[in-house]
XYZ file of N, CA, C and O in Angstrom:
812
model
N 36.602 -125.661 -72.243
C 36.533 -125.003 -70.933
C 37.478 -123.805 -70.868
O 37.146 -122.773 -70.276
N 38.669 -123.961 -71.478
C 39.631 -122.850 -71.474
C 39.078 -121.662 -72.246
O 39.192 -120.514 -71.818
N 38.446 -121.939 -73.415
C 37.864 -120.860 -74.215
C 36.724 -120.192 -73.469
O 36.604 -118.970 -73.458
N 35.889 -121.005 -72.838
C 34.763 -120.440 -72.089
C 35.253 -119.595 -70.920
O 34.694 -118.544 -70.609
N 36.342 -120.042 -70.275
C 36.909 -119.286 -69.162
C 37.400 -117.922 -69.609
O 37.409 -116.965 -68.836
N 37.838 -117.826 -70.876
C 38.276 -116.535 -71.408
C 37.091 -115.671 -71.825
O 37.094 -114.457 -71.625
N 36.061 -116.286 -72.399
C 34.924 -115.536 -72.938
C 34.091 -114.924 -71.807
O 33.690 -113.763 -71.875
N 33.822 -115.681 -70.755
C 32.937 -115.200 -69.698
C 33.403 -113.901 -69.048
O 32.618 -112.963 -68.886
N 34.695 -113.770 -68.648
C 35.138 -112.493 -68.072
C 35.048 -111.336 -69.055
O 34.722 -110.218 -68.670
N 35.348 -111.605 -70.334
C 35.251 -110.539 -71.344
C 33.810 -110.083 -71.507
O 33.539 -108.891 -71.648
N 32.890 -111.029 -71.488
C 31.479 -110.683 -71.583
C 31.074 -109.802 -70.402
O 30.408 -108.774 -70.563
N 31.490 -110.209 -69.192
C 31.158 -109.428 -67.998
C 31.790 -108.043 -68.058
O 31.153 -107.032 -67.731
N 33.056 -107.977 -68.493
C 33.752 -106.703 -68.594
C 33.050 -105.768 -69.575
O 32.837 -104.587 -69.297
N 32.663 -106.278 -70.736
C 31.982 -105.464 -71.744
C 30.606 -105.021 -71.259
O 30.169 -103.895 -71.536
N 29.925 -105.895 -70.532
C 28.616 -105.535 -69.988
C 28.749 -104.419 -68.956
O 27.962 -103.461 -68.941
N 29.771 -104.523 -68.086
C 30.016 -103.462 -67.108
C 30.305 -102.141 -67.803
O 29.858 -101.084 -67.346
N 31.045 -102.204 -68.884
C 31.349 -100.988 -69.659
C 30.069 -100.341 -70.161
O 29.918 -99.114 -70.128
N 29.154 -101.147 -70.656
C 27.875 -100.623 -71.153
C 27.079 -99.977 -70.023
O 26.520 -98.889 -70.173
N 27.037 -100.646 -68.860
C 26.313 -100.098 -67.710
C 26.959 -98.801 -67.248
O 26.279 -97.841 -66.858
N 28.300 -98.763 -67.293
C 28.999 -97.544 -66.877
C 28.574 -96.358 -67.730
O 28.272 -95.282 -67.197
N 28.502 -96.543 -69.041
C 28.138 -95.427 -69.912
C 26.675 -95.043 -69.758
O 26.308 -93.878 -69.905
N 25.833 -96.012 -69.396
C 24.443 -95.688 -69.087
C 24.385 -94.796 -67.844
O 23.608 -93.826 -67.790
N 25.220 -95.097 -66.838
C 25.216 -94.286 -65.622
C 25.811 -92.908 -65.876
O 25.389 -91.916 -65.275
N 26.802 -92.823 -66.776
C 27.366 -91.521 -67.153
C 26.276 -90.659 -67.780
O 26.115 -89.476 -67.445
N 25.526 -91.248 -68.705
C 24.480 -90.503 -69.413
C 23.362 -90.052 -68.459
O 22.749 -89.012 -68.669
N 23.122 -90.835 -67.403
C 22.039 -90.477 -66.479
C 22.528 -89.619 -65.317
O 21.748 -89.248 -64.445
N 23.852 -89.344 -65.277
C 24.398 -88.428 -64.274
C 24.552 -89.005 -62.886
O 24.593 -88.259 -61.909
N 24.654 -90.327 -62.761
C 24.823 -90.954 -61.450
C 26.313 -91.230 -61.227
O 26.804 -92.321 -61.489
N 27.014 -90.223 -60.725
C 28.474 -90.282 -60.640
C 28.975 -91.397 -59.725
O 29.951 -92.070 -60.037
N 28.319 -91.594 -58.572
C 28.810 -92.610 -57.634
C 28.703 -94.009 -58.220
O 29.557 -94.860 -58.001
N 27.644 -94.245 -59.029
C 27.515 -95.550 -59.697
C 28.599 -95.689 -60.763
O 29.222 -96.743 -60.906
N 28.844 -94.623 -61.525
C 29.897 -94.633 -62.536
C 31.245 -94.967 -61.915
O 31.993 -95.816 -62.424
N 31.565 -94.313 -60.793
C 32.855 -94.542 -60.145
C 32.995 -95.972 -59.639
O 34.059 -96.581 -59.739
N 31.903 -96.508 -59.085
C 31.943 -97.876 -58.573
C 32.141 -98.879 -59.702
O 32.948 -99.812 -59.602
N 31.410 -98.705 -60.795
C 31.532 -99.621 -61.928
C 32.914 -99.509 -62.560
O 33.511 -100.513 -62.967
N 33.450 -98.288 -62.633
C 34.797 -98.095 -63.181
C 35.832 -98.855 -62.346
O 36.714 -99.533 -62.886
N 35.712 -98.750 -61.032
C 36.643 -99.458 -60.144
C 36.507 -100.967 -60.298
O 37.506 -101.693 -60.388
N 35.281 -101.465 -60.344
C 35.055 -102.894 -60.509
C 35.569 -103.384 -61.864
O 36.186 -104.446 -61.959
N 35.331 -102.606 -62.909
C 35.812 -102.971 -64.241
C 37.324 -103.076 -64.289
O 37.885 -103.982 -64.918
N 38.010 -102.145 -63.610
C 39.480 -102.187 -63.569
C 39.969 -103.428 -62.841
O 40.909 -104.093 -63.290
N 39.325 -103.778 -61.726
C 39.727 -104.976 -60.998
C 39.489 -106.230 -61.822
O 40.298 -107.159 -61.809
N 38.386 -106.273 -62.561
C 38.117 -107.415 -63.430
C 39.166 -107.519 -64.526
O 39.657 -108.607 -64.847
N 39.527 -106.378 -65.092
C 40.544 -106.356 -66.141
C 41.878 -106.914 -65.623
O 42.553 -107.681 -66.299
N 42.230 -106.530 -64.402
C 43.473 -107.027 -63.802
C 43.399 -108.534 -63.601
O 44.348 -109.265 -63.882
N 42.250 -109.024 -63.125
C 42.102 -110.456 -62.853
C 42.160 -111.282 -64.133
O 42.459 -112.477 -64.097
N 41.879 -110.660 -65.290
C 41.932 -111.367 -66.563
C 43.361 -111.489 -67.091
O 43.624 -112.279 -67.991
N 44.285 -110.718 -66.535
C 45.672 -110.804 -66.958
C 46.310 -112.067 -66.405
O 45.779 -112.716 -65.514
N 47.494 -112.389 -66.906
C 48.199 -113.575 -66.436
C 48.497 -113.445 -64.951
O 48.978 -112.424 -64.487
N 48.260 -114.534 -64.216
C 48.460 -114.513 -62.772
C 49.932 -114.348 -62.416
O 50.268 -113.937 -61.318
N 50.840 -114.651 -63.363
C 52.266 -114.578 -63.057
C 52.870 -113.204 -63.324
O 54.073 -113.022 -63.156
N 52.073 -112.252 -63.759
C 52.604 -110.924 -64.015
C 53.100 -110.276 -62.722
O 52.548 -110.511 -61.646
N 54.141 -109.463 -62.855
C 54.609 -108.658 -61.724
C 54.389 -107.189 -62.058
O 54.256 -106.814 -63.220
N 54.342 -106.362 -61.036
C 54.110 -104.941 -61.234
C 54.686 -104.180 -60.044
O 54.959 -104.768 -58.994
N 54.893 -102.859 -60.186
C 55.398 -102.079 -59.055
C 54.372 -102.008 -57.931
O 53.160 -102.060 -58.165
N 54.863 -101.882 -56.712
C 53.968 -101.725 -55.561
C 52.989 -100.581 -55.803
O 51.810 -100.670 -55.442
N 53.457 -99.509 -56.410
C 52.614 -98.343 -56.678
C 51.341 -98.736 -57.423
O 50.236 -98.294 -57.082
N 51.476 -99.593 -58.454
C 50.311 -100.014 -59.232
C 49.425 -100.953 -58.422
O 48.193 -100.886 -58.492
N 50.048 -101.844 -57.656
C 49.268 -102.752 -56.814
C 48.424 -101.968 -55.811
O 47.263 -102.299 -55.559
N 48.993 -100.896 -55.264
C 48.256 -100.086 -54.299
C 47.093 -99.356 -54.947
O 46.037 -99.172 -54.324
N 47.260 -98.924 -56.190
C 46.149 -98.288 -56.897
C 44.995 -99.269 -57.058
O 43.824 -98.904 -56.935
N 45.329 -100.535 -57.341
C 44.290 -101.559 -57.465
C 43.608 -101.811 -56.116
O 42.381 -101.964 -56.050
N 44.403 -101.837 -55.039
C 43.845 -102.042 -53.707
C 42.922 -100.881 -53.331
O 41.865 -101.079 -52.714
N 43.294 -99.657 -53.710
C 42.433 -98.506 -53.428
C 41.097 -98.630 -54.138
O 40.057 -98.247 -53.587
N 41.110 -99.165 -55.353
C 39.849 -99.383 -56.075
C 39.006 -100.424 -55.352
O 37.779 -100.280 -55.210
N 39.652 -101.488 -54.907
C 38.934 -102.527 -54.165
C 38.326 -101.958 -52.881
O 37.151 -102.217 -52.559
N 39.096 -101.161 -52.152
C 38.603 -100.581 -50.906
C 37.527 -99.533 -51.161
O 36.611 -99.364 -50.345
N 37.607 -98.829 -52.287
C 36.555 -97.874 -52.654
C 35.212 -98.598 -52.779
O 34.179 -98.130 -52.266
N 35.246 -99.757 -53.439
C 34.021 -100.541 -53.600
C 33.517 -101.012 -52.241
O 32.311 -100.963 -51.947
N 34.438 -101.465 -51.377
C 34.037 -101.948 -50.058
C 33.478 -100.826 -49.180
O 32.604 -101.060 -48.338
N 33.986 -99.599 -49.379
C 33.458 -98.457 -48.623
C 31.992 -98.198 -48.959
O 31.232 -97.702 -48.121
N 31.589 -98.504 -50.179
C 30.170 -98.376 -50.546
C 29.336 -99.277 -49.644
O 28.253 -98.909 -49.185
N 29.858 -100.472 -49.368
C 29.149 -101.434 -48.523
C 29.242 -101.073 -47.043
O 28.231 -101.043 -46.338
N 30.463 -100.810 -46.554
C 30.678 -100.645 -45.119
C 30.504 -99.204 -44.636
O 30.349 -98.975 -43.435
N 30.597 -98.240 -45.554
C 30.495 -96.817 -45.214
C 31.482 -96.470 -44.091
O 32.649 -96.771 -44.181
N 30.999 -95.839 -43.025
C 31.889 -95.386 -41.949
C 32.449 -96.522 -41.104
O 33.322 -96.288 -40.259
N 31.968 -97.731 -41.311
C 32.478 -98.868 -40.544
C 33.851 -99.319 -41.045
O 34.507 -100.102 -40.368
N 34.265 -98.847 -42.198
C 35.574 -99.211 -42.732
C 36.455 -97.978 -42.846
O 36.108 -97.011 -43.518
N 37.593 -98.020 -42.181
C 38.635 -97.018 -42.340
C 39.902 -97.738 -42.775
O 40.139 -98.880 -42.366
N 40.699 -97.076 -43.588
C 41.952 -97.718 -43.993
C 43.056 -96.688 -44.164
O 42.804 -95.503 -44.391
N 44.276 -97.169 -44.041
C 45.465 -96.327 -44.156
C 46.521 -97.091 -44.947
O 46.779 -98.272 -44.668
N 47.110 -96.432 -45.930
C 48.193 -97.020 -46.722
C 49.399 -96.108 -46.571
O 49.351 -94.939 -46.951
N 50.457 -96.636 -45.999
C 51.638 -95.822 -45.716
C 52.899 -96.585 -46.103
O 53.465 -97.341 -45.315
N 53.318 -96.404 -47.353
C 54.521 -97.052 -47.875
C 55.432 -95.967 -48.440
O 54.991 -95.153 -49.257
N 56.693 -95.919 -48.008
C 57.607 -94.852 -48.447
C 57.726 -94.773 -49.966
O 57.681 -95.795 -50.666
N 57.878 -93.551 -50.463
C 57.973 -93.327 -51.907
C 59.103 -94.128 -52.532
O 58.965 -94.641 -53.650
N 60.230 -94.269 -51.821
C 61.378 -94.953 -52.407
C 61.137 -96.457 -52.581
O 61.900 -97.131 -53.282
N 60.069 -96.979 -51.975
C 59.748 -98.397 -52.122
C 58.662 -98.650 -53.158
O 58.366 -99.801 -53.485
N 58.084 -97.596 -53.679
C 56.908 -97.728 -54.553
C 57.195 -98.462 -55.858
O 56.281 -99.023 -56.475
N 58.452 -98.477 -56.300
C 58.786 -99.128 -57.569
C 59.298 -100.561 -57.398
O 59.644 -101.213 -58.379
N 59.344 -101.063 -56.183
C 59.711 -102.467 -55.987
C 58.682 -103.350 -56.690
O 57.477 -103.085 -56.631
N 59.160 -104.400 -57.338
C 58.283 -105.280 -58.102
C 57.726 -106.398 -57.212
O 58.468 -107.037 -56.463
N 56.420 -106.630 -57.318
C 55.777 -107.713 -56.581
C 54.798 -108.442 -57.504
O 54.354 -107.879 -58.508
N 54.453 -109.688 -57.188
C 53.437 -110.391 -57.994
C 52.098 -109.660 -57.912
O 51.690 -109.193 -56.863
N 51.450 -109.588 -59.048
C 50.175 -108.896 -59.156
C 49.112 -109.553 -58.260
O 49.005 -110.750 -58.164
N 48.368 -108.709 -57.535
C 47.224 -109.101 -56.711
C 47.600 -109.977 -55.520
O 46.811 -110.822 -55.095
N 48.788 -109.775 -54.923
C 49.094 -110.540 -53.713
C 48.511 -109.877 -52.466
O 48.354 -110.538 -51.435
N 48.201 -108.591 -52.536
C 47.648 -107.908 -51.365
C 46.140 -108.099 -51.234
O 45.605 -108.122 -50.125
N 45.445 -108.245 -52.351
C 43.982 -108.284 -52.318
C 43.418 -109.398 -51.419
O 42.509 -109.134 -50.609
N 43.940 -110.638 -51.487
C 43.395 -111.678 -50.590
C 43.614 -111.353 -49.115
O 42.787 -111.714 -48.273
N 44.706 -110.653 -48.796
C 44.994 -110.318 -47.403
C 44.099 -109.183 -46.913
O 43.662 -109.178 -45.761
N 43.824 -108.224 -47.801
C 42.895 -107.150 -47.449
C 41.480 -107.718 -47.299
O 40.733 -107.340 -46.389
N 41.131 -108.651 -48.180
C 39.821 -109.304 -48.065
C 39.708 -110.051 -46.742
O 38.665 -110.027 -46.080
N 40.797 -110.714 -46.347
C 40.818 -111.409 -45.063
C 40.634 -110.425 -43.900
O 39.920 -110.703 -42.934
N 41.291 -109.266 -44.007
C 41.160 -108.248 -42.969
C 39.717 -107.751 -42.869
O 39.208 -107.481 -41.770
N 39.047 -107.631 -44.006
C 37.630 -107.250 -43.993
C 36.781 -108.322 -43.316
O 35.896 -108.027 -42.517
N 37.097 -109.581 -43.633
C 36.313 -110.699 -43.115
C 36.449 -110.835 -41.602
O 35.461 -110.996 -40.886
N 37.700 -110.753 -41.102
C 37.947 -111.000 -39.681
C 38.141 -109.718 -38.867
O 38.032 -109.759 -37.636
N 38.439 -108.608 -39.554
C 38.755 -107.396 -38.813
C 37.683 -106.332 -38.817
O 37.634 -105.500 -37.914
N 36.826 -106.333 -39.842
C 35.819 -105.277 -39.965
C 34.404 -105.833 -39.789
O 33.614 -105.323 -38.985
N 34.086 -106.882 -40.543
C 32.718 -107.410 -40.546
C 32.192 -107.780 -39.168
O 31.038 -107.443 -38.833
N 32.972 -108.475 -38.305
C 32.390 -108.906 -37.026
C 32.162 -107.787 -36.013
O 31.446 -107.991 -35.035
N 32.752 -106.614 -36.218
C 32.688 -105.554 -35.217
C 31.517 -104.604 -35.496
O 31.367 -104.116 -36.618
N 30.739 -104.328 -34.482
C 29.574 -103.452 -34.651
C 29.966 -102.083 -35.178
O 29.266 -101.498 -36.013
N 31.077 -101.566 -34.699
C 31.532 -100.241 -35.123
C 32.529 -100.296 -36.279
O 33.132 -99.289 -36.629
N 32.699 -101.472 -36.845
C 33.644 -101.604 -37.956
C 35.081 -101.673 -37.479
O 35.353 -101.919 -36.295
N 36.005 -101.454 -38.401
C 37.413 -101.563 -38.050
C 38.306 -100.809 -39.002
O 37.849 -100.112 -39.910
N 39.600 -100.976 -38.771
C 40.625 -100.255 -39.525
C 41.594 -101.236 -40.149
O 41.981 -102.223 -39.517
N 41.999 -100.961 -41.388
C 42.995 -101.766 -42.087
C 44.184 -100.878 -42.417
O 44.007 -99.766 -42.929
N 45.385 -101.348 -42.116
C 46.607 -100.602 -42.407
C 47.525 -101.443 -43.283
O 47.705 -102.634 -43.031
N 48.097 -100.807 -44.311
C 49.091 -101.454 -45.172
C 50.375 -100.641 -45.069
O 50.389 -99.448 -45.379
N 51.436 -101.288 -44.608
C 52.714 -100.610 -44.414
C 53.832 -101.489 -44.965
O 53.594 -102.623 -45.400
N 55.064 -100.970 -44.926
C 56.216 -101.727 -45.429
C 57.468 -101.314 -44.689
O 57.568 -100.189 -44.189
N 58.426 -102.253 -44.645
C 59.703 -101.964 -44.016
C 60.827 -102.632 -44.806
O 60.733 -103.820 -45.140
N 61.858 -101.876 -45.113
C 63.014 -102.399 -45.841
C 63.993 -103.017 -44.857
O 64.223 -102.496 -43.763
N 64.604 -104.160 -45.272
C 65.578 -104.860 -44.435
C 66.723 -105.351 -45.327
O 66.662 -106.452 -45.866
N 67.725 -104.508 -45.517
C 68.851 -104.887 -46.376
C 68.418 -105.050 -47.821
O 67.902 -104.113 -48.438
N 68.596 -106.268 -48.361
C 68.217 -106.553 -49.747
C 66.793 -107.075 -49.862
O 66.355 -107.464 -50.946
N 66.079 -107.104 -48.764
C 64.709 -107.604 -48.741
C 63.782 -106.547 -48.135
O 64.236 -105.524 -47.637
N 62.496 -106.802 -48.194
C 61.533 -105.919 -47.544
C 60.308 -106.719 -47.148
O 60.094 -107.846 -47.631
N 59.508 -106.154 -46.263
C 58.296 -106.822 -45.781
C 57.101 -105.890 -45.931
O 57.168 -104.717 -45.565
N 56.033 -106.422 -46.502
C 54.745 -105.734 -46.544
C 53.890 -106.250 -45.387
O 53.867 -107.457 -45.119
N 53.198 -105.338 -44.709
C 52.342 -105.713 -43.581
C 50.898 -105.310 -43.871
O 50.638 -104.191 -44.322
N 49.976 -106.231 -43.612
C 48.546 -105.925 -43.651
C 48.012 -106.170 -42.248
O 48.048 -107.296 -41.735
N 47.531 -105.099 -41.629
C 47.115 -105.153 -40.222
C 45.666 -104.721 -40.079
O 45.213 -103.808 -40.768
N 44.929 -105.389 -39.200
C 43.583 -104.930 -38.858
C 43.430 -104.942 -37.340
O 44.258 -105.515 -36.623
N 42.380 -104.297 -36.861
C 42.145 -104.227 -35.409
C 40.922 -105.037 -35.008
O 40.174 -104.684 -34.105
N 40.739 -106.164 -35.707
C 39.582 -107.013 -35.437
C 39.822 -108.017 -34.333
O 40.627 -107.790 -33.429
N 39.154 -109.180 -34.435
C 39.187 -110.178 -33.375
C 40.119 -111.347 -33.682
O 40.163 -112.321 -32.927
N 40.844 -111.276 -34.792
C 41.762 -112.358 -35.120
C 41.097 -113.506 -35.857
O 39.879 -113.544 -36.027
N 41.921 -114.455 -36.295
C 41.410 -115.652 -36.954
C 40.620 -116.514 -35.968
O 40.895 -116.502 -34.763
N 39.678 -117.301 -36.484
C 39.041 -118.297 -35.605
C 40.097 -119.256 -35.058
O 41.099 -119.532 -35.719
N 39.896 -119.784 -33.837
C 40.899 -120.657 -33.210
C 41.307 -121.843 -34.079
O 42.475 -122.233 -34.101
N 40.343 -122.424 -34.814
C 40.683 -123.599 -35.626
C 41.641 -123.256 -36.748
O 42.497 -124.065 -37.128
N 41.515 -122.038 -37.297
C 42.441 -121.621 -38.354
C 43.812 -121.312 -37.756
O 44.849 -121.690 -38.306
N 43.830 -120.647 -36.610
C 45.105 -120.346 -35.951
C 45.879 -121.615 -35.641
O 47.101 -121.679 -35.822
N 45.184 -122.642 -35.185
C 45.869 -123.889 -34.839
C 46.460 -124.544 -36.078
O 47.500 -125.199 -36.003
N 45.824 -124.356 -37.231
C 46.316 -124.967 -38.463
C 47.513 -124.230 -39.050
O 48.360 -124.830 -39.718
N 47.607 -122.926 -38.824
C 48.709 -122.166 -39.411
C 49.847 -121.925 -38.424
O 50.876 -121.359 -38.787
N 49.688 -122.385 -37.182
C 50.698 -122.115 -36.167
C 52.063 -122.672 -36.540
O 53.096 -122.082 -36.221
N 52.079 -123.823 -37.238
C 53.353 -124.426 -37.604
C 53.845 -123.982 -38.977
O 54.867 -124.461 -39.459
N 53.122 -123.061 -39.622
C 53.565 -122.527 -40.909
C 53.277 -123.421 -42.096
O 53.685 -123.119 -43.216
N 52.565 -124.528 -41.894
C 52.251 -125.439 -43.002
C 50.898 -125.035 -43.586
O 49.855 -125.570 -43.235
N 50.936 -124.078 -44.535
C 49.690 -123.532 -45.074
C 48.897 -124.546 -45.884
O 47.698 -124.388 -46.081
N 49.575 -125.615 -46.344
C 48.867 -126.614 -47.129
C 47.783 -127.304 -46.309
O 46.820 -127.828 -46.862
N 47.899 -127.290 -44.989
C 46.924 -127.954 -44.126
C 45.619 -127.184 -44.001
O 44.633 -127.720 -43.508
N 45.617 -125.910 -44.407
C 44.399 -125.119 -44.202
C 43.615 -124.889 -45.483
O 42.590 -124.254 -45.470
N 44.101 -125.458 -46.595
C 43.481 -125.110 -47.877
C 42.029 -125.575 -47.997
O 41.250 -124.993 -48.750
N 41.631 -126.609 -47.253
C 40.261 -127.105 -47.355
C 39.384 -126.657 -46.193
O 38.238 -127.053 -46.092
N 39.921 -125.801 -45.311
C 39.198 -125.490 -44.085
C 38.493 -124.138 -44.091
O 37.547 -123.951 -43.342
N 38.989 -123.198 -44.870
C 38.365 -121.876 -44.808
C 38.767 -121.044 -46.011
O 39.843 -121.217 -46.577
N 37.875 -120.126 -46.377
C 38.170 -119.215 -47.480
C 39.436 -118.410 -47.208
O 40.272 -118.213 -48.086
N 39.588 -117.938 -45.970
C 40.772 -117.157 -45.630
C 42.025 -117.998 -45.772
O 43.079 -117.515 -46.182
N 41.932 -119.290 -45.433
C 43.072 -120.174 -45.582
C 43.490 -120.340 -47.023
O 44.680 -120.376 -47.342
N 42.522 -120.418 -47.933
C 42.827 -120.544 -49.358
C 43.576 -119.311 -49.846
O 44.545 -119.411 -50.596
N 43.150 -118.119 -49.400
C 43.836 -116.888 -49.807
C 45.260 -116.837 -49.308
O 46.176 -116.443 -50.033
N 45.478 -117.268 -48.053
C 46.830 -117.298 -47.496
C 47.697 -118.293 -48.246
O 48.848 -118.003 -48.580
N 47.149 -119.465 -48.496
C 47.910 -120.507 -49.195
C 48.305 -120.058 -50.591
O 49.454 -120.209 -51.007
N 47.363 -119.482 -51.321
C 47.628 -119.030 -52.683
C 48.724 -117.970 -52.710
O 49.651 -118.030 -53.527
N 48.623 -116.982 -51.816
C 49.624 -115.920 -51.763
C 50.987 -116.463 -51.380
O 52.012 -116.143 -52.005
N 51.036 -117.304 -50.380
C 52.289 -117.907 -49.921
C 52.958 -118.697 -51.049
O 54.168 -118.558 -51.303
N 52.170 -119.523 -51.751
C 52.721 -120.351 -52.823
C 53.208 -119.525 -54.008
O 54.234 -119.844 -54.620
N 52.475 -118.461 -54.339
C 52.890 -117.625 -55.470
C 54.218 -116.935 -55.180
O 55.080 -116.834 -56.053
N 54.383 -116.440 -53.955
C 55.633 -115.776 -53.578
C 56.793 -116.758 -53.670
O 57.860 -116.448 -54.217
N 56.606 -117.968 -53.163
C 57.673 -118.965 -53.213
C 57.957 -119.420 -54.645
O 59.096 -119.733 -54.986
N 56.920 -119.448 -55.480
C 57.112 -119.785 -56.894
C 58.029 -118.764 -57.570
O 58.890 -119.120 -58.372
N 57.847 -117.502 -57.265
C 58.654 -116.439 -57.860
C 60.055 -116.365 -57.285
O 61.038 -116.238 -58.004
N 60.154 -116.407 -55.956
C 61.381 -115.983 -55.289
C 62.083 -117.065 -54.485
O 63.181 -116.842 -53.986
N 61.450 -118.223 -54.298
C 62.097 -119.300 -53.569
C 61.656 -119.403 -52.113
O 60.933 -118.553 -51.581
N 62.143 -120.458 -51.445
C 61.669 -120.786 -50.095
C 62.046 -119.795 -48.999
O 61.369 -119.789 -47.965
N 63.086 -118.959 -49.142
C 63.315 -118.013 -48.041
C 62.183 -117.007 -47.865
O 62.082 -116.362 -46.816
N 61.339 -116.877 -48.900
C 60.324 -115.823 -48.884
C 58.928 -116.424 -48.718
O 58.714 -117.615 -48.896
N 57.989 -115.563 -48.385
C 56.624 -116.040 -48.227
C 55.837 -115.206 -47.243
O 56.158 -114.052 -46.970
N 54.827 -115.823 -46.701
C 53.847 -115.129 -45.858
C 53.847 -115.731 -44.459
O 53.936 -116.946 -44.300
N 53.740 -114.881 -43.462
C 53.599 -115.348 -42.082
C 52.522 -114.544 -41.372
O 52.269 -113.384 -41.719
N 51.889 -115.173 -40.390
C 50.936 -114.472 -39.531
C 51.695 -114.055 -38.287
O 52.054 -114.881 -37.448
N 51.986 -112.763 -38.165
C 52.791 -112.259 -37.055
C 51.989 -112.175 -35.756
O 52.519 -112.332 -34.675
N 50.703 -111.891 -35.896
C 49.848 -111.715 -34.717
C 48.415 -111.984 -35.117
O 47.984 -111.654 -36.219
N 47.662 -112.617 -34.249
C 46.229 -112.791 -34.487
C 45.548 -113.094 -33.160
O 45.580 -114.220 -32.662
N 44.962 -112.063 -32.579
C 44.278 -112.210 -31.306
C 43.197 -111.139 -31.213
O 42.848 -110.521 -32.230
N 42.670 -110.882 -30.021
C 41.564 -109.932 -29.888
C 41.976 -108.474 -30.115
O 41.121 -107.597 -30.156
N 43.275 -108.238 -30.257
C 43.716 -106.871 -30.585
C 43.902 -106.692 -32.090
O 44.183 -105.588 -32.546
N 43.730 -107.774 -32.846
C 43.833 -107.661 -34.294
C 44.778 -108.686 -34.897
O 45.330 -109.542 -34.205
N 44.948 -108.588 -36.221
C 45.792 -109.518 -36.964
C 46.814 -108.741 -37.783
O 46.484 -107.713 -38.390
N 48.035 -109.243 -37.805
C 49.075 -108.690 -38.672
C 49.642 -109.817 -39.519
O 50.151 -110.814 -38.988
N 49.524 -109.653 -40.835
C 50.096 -110.615 -41.780
C 51.267 -109.937 -42.483
O 51.160 -108.795 -42.934
N 52.403 -110.647 -42.547
C 53.618 -110.114 -43.153
C 53.960 -110.893 -44.415
O 53.870 -112.124 -44.437
N 54.333 -110.160 -45.467
C 54.786 -110.773 -46.710
C 56.257 -110.422 -46.884
O 56.600 -109.251 -47.071
N 57.101 -111.421 -46.839
C 58.548 -111.237 -46.914
C 58.998 -111.425 -48.363
O 58.754 -112.482 -48.955
N 59.644 -110.394 -48.941
C 59.979 -110.383 -50.364
C 61.390 -109.839 -50.603
O 61.882 -109.034 -49.820
N 62.020 -110.257 -51.731
C 63.291 -109.641 -52.106
C 63.048 -108.334 -52.849
O 61.994 -108.161 -53.485
N 64.001 -107.422 -52.786
C 63.882 -106.175 -53.540
C 64.196 -106.433 -55.006
O 65.278 -106.896 -55.352
N 63.223 -106.149 -55.870
C 63.394 -106.237 -57.324
C 62.863 -104.946 -57.926
O 61.763 -104.510 -57.600
N 63.638 -104.333 -58.817
C 63.204 -103.060 -59.418
C 63.208 -103.159 -60.938
O 63.874 -104.003 -61.492
């Protein structure tokens, strides 16, 4: 099973590469760009889950993910990434933002007829910093909010896809940095959702 788990992503990655070059040869630039972005995200997912990388690189991966989503949502999806240059080299676990951005798409963009907006920002606080993922959607469903209100993310792992993403991100942060750090839902109502990731500064 372990060998098969390694072979399948490589097969998919190589197949995407072949399709990409077919699209290059046929002059379909938008298809080439989409496949290139997807191939890069697949390549990242094949790396060790415990790898860390600078925020700058994580944001480049998020931009690729959002580029693909823009193909689907078109004008219904707007996004803004605003993180100060001096914070760009802080080290974070690889792919901790993607589940939160996916959650923002699920609860903040998809349900709204006119779409929505996703913002990624950061704030430094002494020796620590916080990453924020905000959307202007309708918030989590009430049943999910009731499960995460006490901060026990383990209770939501079997209830919803969004809960699994929150739990995974929260646990990975604590695995790296200890119990003072992790993920919290700062706000989730009809004006939108704000999820905060509390991390130590590592360069």
